[in-house]
PDB file of C-alpha atoms in Angstrom:
ATOM      1  CA  UNK A  20      66.670  97.923  46.511  1.00 73.00           C
ATOM      2  CA  UNK A  21      69.047  95.563  49.272  1.00 81.00           C
ATOM      3  CA  UNK A  22      71.975  96.909  50.492  1.00 80.00           C
ATOM      4  CA  UNK A  23      75.123  94.700  50.459  1.00 76.00           C
ATOM      5  CA  UNK A  24      77.469  95.270  53.564  1.00 73.00           C
ATOM      6  CA  UNK A  25      81.485  93.829  53.296  1.00 75.00           C
ATOM      7  CA  UNK A  26      83.265  93.697  56.247  1.00 82.00           C
ATOM      8  CA  UNK A  27      87.342  95.282  56.283  1.00 84.00           C
ATOM      9  CA  UNK A  28      90.431  95.115  58.009  1.00 90.00           C
ATOM     10  CA  UNK A  29      90.806  98.884  60.312  1.00 90.00           C
ATOM     11  CA  UNK A  30      93.854  99.146  62.055  1.00 93.00           C
ATOM     12  CA  UNK A  31      94.122 102.090  64.967  1.00 93.00           C
ATOM     13  CA  UNK A  32      96.842 104.009  65.389  1.00 93.00           C
ATOM     14  CA  UNK A  33      97.733 106.472  68.182  1.00 93.00           C
ATOM     15  CA  UNK A  34      97.087 110.658  66.965  1.00 92.00           C
ATOM     16  CA  UNK A  35     100.492 111.785  66.673  1.00 89.00           C
ATOM     17  CA  UNK A  36     101.333 114.083  68.497  1.00 88.00           C
ATOM     18  CA  UNK A  37      98.408 113.565  71.396  1.00 88.00           C
ATOM     19  CA  UNK A  38      99.199 112.445  74.847  1.00 90.00           C
ATOM     20  CA  UNK A  39      97.016 110.170  77.209  1.00 95.00           C
ATOM     21  CA  UNK A  40      94.667 112.562  79.066  1.00 96.00           C
ATOM     22  CA  UNK A  41      92.742 112.275  82.320  1.00 97.00           C
ATOM     23  CA  UNK A  42      89.456 113.402  83.528  1.00 98.00           C
ATOM     24  CA  UNK A  43      87.745 113.375  87.114  1.00 98.00           C
ATOM     25  CA  UNK A  44      84.146 112.375  87.466  1.00 98.00           C
ATOM     26  CA  UNK A  45      82.137 112.726  90.532  1.00 98.00           C
ATOM     27  CA  UNK A  46      79.633 109.175  91.090  1.00 98.00           C
ATOM     28  CA  UNK A  47      77.263 111.239  93.513  1.00 98.00           C
ATOM     29  CA  UNK A  48      76.661 114.110  91.179  1.00 98.00           C
ATOM     30  CA  UNK A  49      78.054 113.541  87.914  1.00 97.00           C
ATOM     31  CA  UNK A  50      80.164 116.580  87.585  1.00 98.00           C
ATOM     32  CA  UNK A  51      83.321 116.328  85.739  1.00 97.00           C
ATOM     33  CA  UNK A  52      87.057 117.632  85.840  1.00 97.00           C
ATOM     34  CA  UNK A  53      88.537 119.141  82.353  1.00 96.00           C
ATOM     35  CA  UNK A  54      91.106 117.044  80.889  1.00 93.00           C
ATOM     36  CA  UNK A  55      94.770 117.308  81.410  1.00 96.00           C
ATOM     37  CA  UNK A  56      97.605 115.606  81.029  1.00 94.00           C
ATOM     38  CA  UNK A  57      98.534 115.299  84.708  1.00 95.00           C
ATOM     39  CA  UNK A  58      96.446 112.991  86.505  1.00 96.00           C
ATOM     40  CA  UNK A  59      97.679 115.111  89.723  1.00 97.00           C
ATOM     41  CA  UNK A  60      95.639 117.799  88.170  1.00 97.00           C
ATOM     42  CA  UNK A  61      92.705 115.740  88.288  1.00 98.00           C
ATOM     43  CA  UNK A  62      92.986 114.656  91.399  1.00 98.00           C
ATOM     44  CA  UNK A  63      93.177 117.947  93.096  1.00 98.00           C
ATOM     45  CA  UNK A  64      89.853 118.752  91.367  1.00 98.00           C
ATOM     46  CA  UNK A  65      88.388 115.176  92.981  1.00 98.00           C
ATOM     47  CA  UNK A  66      89.880 117.001  96.163  1.00 98.00           C
ATOM     48  CA  UNK A  67      88.121 120.625  95.558  1.00 98.00           C
ATOM     49  CA  UNK A  68      85.307 119.209  94.706  1.00 98.00           C
ATOM     50  CA  UNK A  69      85.109 116.993  97.464  1.00 98.00           C
ATOM     51  CA  UNK A  70      85.847 119.825 100.061  1.00 98.00           C
ATOM     52  CA  UNK A  71      83.497 121.609  98.281  1.00 98.00           C
ATOM     53  CA  UNK A  72      80.246 119.002  98.446  1.00 98.00           C
ATOM     54  CA  UNK A  73      81.248 116.484 100.867  1.00 98.00           C
ATOM     55  CA  UNK A  74      81.077 114.187  97.598  1.00 98.00           C
ATOM     56  CA  UNK A  75      83.241 110.953  98.561  1.00 97.00           C
ATOM     57  CA  UNK A  76      83.397 109.037  95.076  1.00 98.00           C
ATOM     58  CA  UNK A  77      85.168 109.852  92.155  1.00 98.00           C
ATOM     59  CA  UNK A  78      86.180 108.001  89.137  1.00 98.00           C
ATOM     60  CA  UNK A  79      89.217 109.062  87.196  1.00 97.00           C
ATOM     61  CA  UNK A  80      89.685 107.830  83.586  1.00 97.00           C
ATOM     62  CA  UNK A  81      92.785 107.881  81.082  1.00 97.00           C
ATOM     63  CA  UNK A  82      91.886 108.116  77.672  1.00 95.00           C
ATOM     64  CA  UNK A  83      94.025 108.293  74.301  1.00 93.00           C
ATOM     65  CA  UNK A  84      92.892 109.736  70.685  1.00 92.00           C
ATOM     66  CA  UNK A  85      92.802 107.119  67.721  1.00 93.00           C
ATOM     67  CA  UNK A  86      92.842 107.555  64.174  1.00 93.00           C
ATOM     68  CA  UNK A  87      91.181 105.094  62.355  1.00 92.00           C
ATOM     69  CA  UNK A  88      93.068 103.854  58.997  1.00 91.00           C
ATOM     70  CA  UNK A  89      91.522 101.179  56.372  1.00 90.00           C
ATOM     71  CA  UNK A  90      94.507  98.150  55.656  1.00 88.00           C
ATOM     72  CA  UNK A  91      91.920  95.789  53.878  1.00 73.00           C
ATOM     73  CA  UNK A  92      93.457  96.076  50.119  1.00 68.00           C
ATOM     74  CA  UNK A  93      90.492  94.215  48.675  1.00 67.00           C
ATOM     75  CA  UNK A  94      88.662  97.505  49.295  1.00 59.00           C
ATOM     76  CA  UNK A  95      91.341 100.322  47.791  1.00 58.00           C
ATOM     77  CA  UNK A  96      91.954 101.911  51.145  1.00 51.00           C
ATOM     78  CA  UNK A  97      88.220 103.636  51.337  1.00 52.00           C
ATOM     79  CA  UNK A  98      85.010 101.960  52.833  1.00 47.00           C
ATOM     80  CA  UNK A  99      82.415 100.869  50.358  1.00 39.00           C
ATOM     81  CA  UNK A 100      79.102  99.734  50.529  1.00 39.00           C
ATOM     82  CA  UNK A 101      77.606  98.371  46.942  1.00 36.00           C
TER      83      UNK A 101
END
C-alpha cells in the first residue's frame, strides 16, 4: 500500500500570553542560562559564568512560541493522509 501526501496551507500565530524569551549559551562549554523575559538577566548570567570559568564567547538568542493552524479550506481544517 502506498501513502499519498497532499500539501496543505498552514499559518503561524503568536501564542497568546507569551512574550519573547531570551537564553544565553556559553560557546566554550555549551552551558545555557535559564530562559528569561528580560535579556538583561541573561547577560548577567553570561557575565557570572565568565567570572567563574574565564570562558569568553557567548551567544544570546531570543525566541517566541507560535501555534500552527491549518488554513487550507480544502482539507477541512484538519491534516490528513490518504
